[in-house]
């Protein structure tokens, strides 16, 4: 009887692990999509800055570097 109880617990844990792995896969896909979208938005921002101003790519690179530093101070 104890072995039956243990087998049920083992099966339950295996099922839970499988569920969590599926959730992790979905979250990883969402994270990948979000990162891709962020890159596109940043590229669009650069294009907008270029079209609306007389900034050079170097000027924009400096602005973006400053912006990323401001978003995460302490991570130099």
mmCIF file of C-alpha atoms in Angstrom:
data_model
loop_
_atom_site.group_PDB
_atom_site.id
_atom_site.type_symbol
_atom_site.label_atom_id
_atom_site.label_comp_id
_atom_site.label_asym_id
_atom_site.label_seq_id
_atom_site.Cartn_x
_atom_site.Cartn_y
_atom_site.Cartn_z
ATOM 1 C CA UNK A 1 0.000 0.000 0.000
ATOM 2 C CA UNK A 2 2.775 2.405 0.794
ATOM 3 C CA UNK A 3 4.244 1.785 -2.633
ATOM 4 C CA UNK A 4 0.898 2.654 -4.274
ATOM 5 C CA UNK A 5 0.784 5.920 -2.351
ATOM 6 C CA UNK A 6 4.362 6.689 -3.339
ATOM 7 C CA UNK A 7 3.624 5.853 -6.966
ATOM 8 C CA UNK A 8 0.699 8.296 -6.934
ATOM 9 C CA UNK A 9 2.875 11.014 -5.425
ATOM 10 C CA UNK A 10 5.605 10.345 -7.975
ATOM 11 C CA UNK A 11 3.130 10.474 -10.848
ATOM 12 C CA UNK A 12 1.641 13.670 -9.451
ATOM 13 C CA UNK A 13 5.092 15.286 -9.235
ATOM 14 C CA UNK A 14 5.943 14.172 -12.769
ATOM 15 C CA UNK A 15 2.717 15.713 -14.051
ATOM 16 C CA UNK A 16 3.410 18.949 -12.177
ATOM 17 C CA UNK A 17 6.899 19.137 -13.644
ATOM 18 C CA UNK A 18 5.472 18.620 -17.116
ATOM 19 C CA UNK A 19 2.943 21.421 -16.541
ATOM 20 C CA UNK A 20 5.649 23.773 -15.298
ATOM 21 C CA UNK A 21 7.873 22.961 -18.272
ATOM 22 C CA UNK A 22 5.009 23.846 -20.615
ATOM 23 C CA UNK A 23 4.428 27.115 -18.754
ATOM 24 C CA UNK A 24 8.139 27.877 -18.917
ATOM 25 C CA UNK A 25 8.149 27.256 -22.666
ATOM 26 C CA UNK A 26 5.232 29.676 -23.158
ATOM 27 C CA UNK A 27 6.842 32.333 -20.977
ATOM 28 C CA UNK A 28 10.139 31.941 -22.851
ATOM 29 C CA UNK A 29 8.306 32.475 -26.148
ATOM 30 C CA UNK A 30 6.621 35.592 -24.744
ATOM 31 C CA UNK A 31 9.958 36.897 -23.495
ATOM 32 C CA UNK A 32 11.579 36.345 -26.886
ATOM 33 C CA UNK A 33 8.718 38.154 -28.621
ATOM 34 C CA UNK A 34 8.879 41.052 -26.150
ATOM 35 C CA UNK A 35 12.636 41.444 -26.669
ATOM 36 C CA UNK A 36 12.157 41.397 -30.443
ATOM 37 C CA UNK A 37 9.396 44.025 -30.184
ATOM 38 C CA UNK A 38 11.610 46.203 -27.992
ATOM 39 C CA UNK A 39 14.414 46.103 -30.576
ATOM 40 C CA UNK A 40 11.957 47.121 -33.300
ATOM 41 C CA UNK A 41 10.633 49.987 -31.176
ATOM 42 C CA UNK A 42 14.155 51.224 -30.448
ATOM 43 C CA UNK A 43 14.982 51.101 -34.168
ATOM 44 C CA UNK A 44 11.777 53.032 -34.904
ATOM 45 C CA UNK A 45 12.820 55.602 -32.309
ATOM 46 C CA UNK A 46 16.171 56.077 -34.028
ATOM 47 C CA UNK A 47 14.448 56.469 -37.392
ATOM 48 C CA UNK A 48 12.047 59.016 -35.915
ATOM 49 C CA UNK A 49 14.870 61.006 -34.357
ATOM 50 C CA UNK A 50 16.753 61.040 -37.641
ATOM 51 C CA UNK A 51 13.759 62.101 -39.689
ATOM 52 C CA UNK A 52 12.652 64.799 -37.230
ATOM 53 C CA UNK A 53 16.025 66.345 -36.553
ATOM 54 C CA UNK A 54 19.467 66.947 -37.866
ATOM 55 C CA UNK A 55 21.073 64.570 -35.391
ATOM 56 C CA UNK A 56 23.761 62.226 -36.610
ATOM 57 C CA UNK A 57 23.920 58.535 -35.828
ATOM 58 C CA UNK A 58 26.663 59.326 -33.301
ATOM 59 C CA UNK A 59 24.416 61.856 -31.548
ATOM 60 C CA UNK A 60 21.594 59.328 -31.381
ATOM 61 C CA UNK A 61 23.944 56.607 -30.125
ATOM 62 C CA UNK A 62 25.012 58.925 -27.302
ATOM 63 C CA UNK A 63 21.373 59.678 -26.440
ATOM 64 C CA UNK A 64 20.439 55.999 -26.437
ATOM 65 C CA UNK A 65 23.478 55.125 -24.332
ATOM 66 C CA UNK A 66 22.540 57.825 -21.832
ATOM 67 C CA UNK A 67 18.922 56.607 -21.829
ATOM 68 C CA UNK A 68 19.910 53.010 -21.169
ATOM 69 C CA UNK A 69 22.226 54.185 -18.381
ATOM 70 C CA UNK A 70 19.381 56.210 -16.865
ATOM 71 C CA UNK A 71 17.058 53.182 -17.013
ATOM 72 C CA UNK A 72 19.526 50.980 -15.142
ATOM 73 C CA UNK A 73 21.778 53.104 -12.939
ATOM 74 C CA UNK A 74 24.412 51.096 -11.229
ATOM 75 C CA UNK A 75 24.869 48.755 -14.159
ATOM 76 C CA UNK A 76 27.835 50.386 -15.875
#
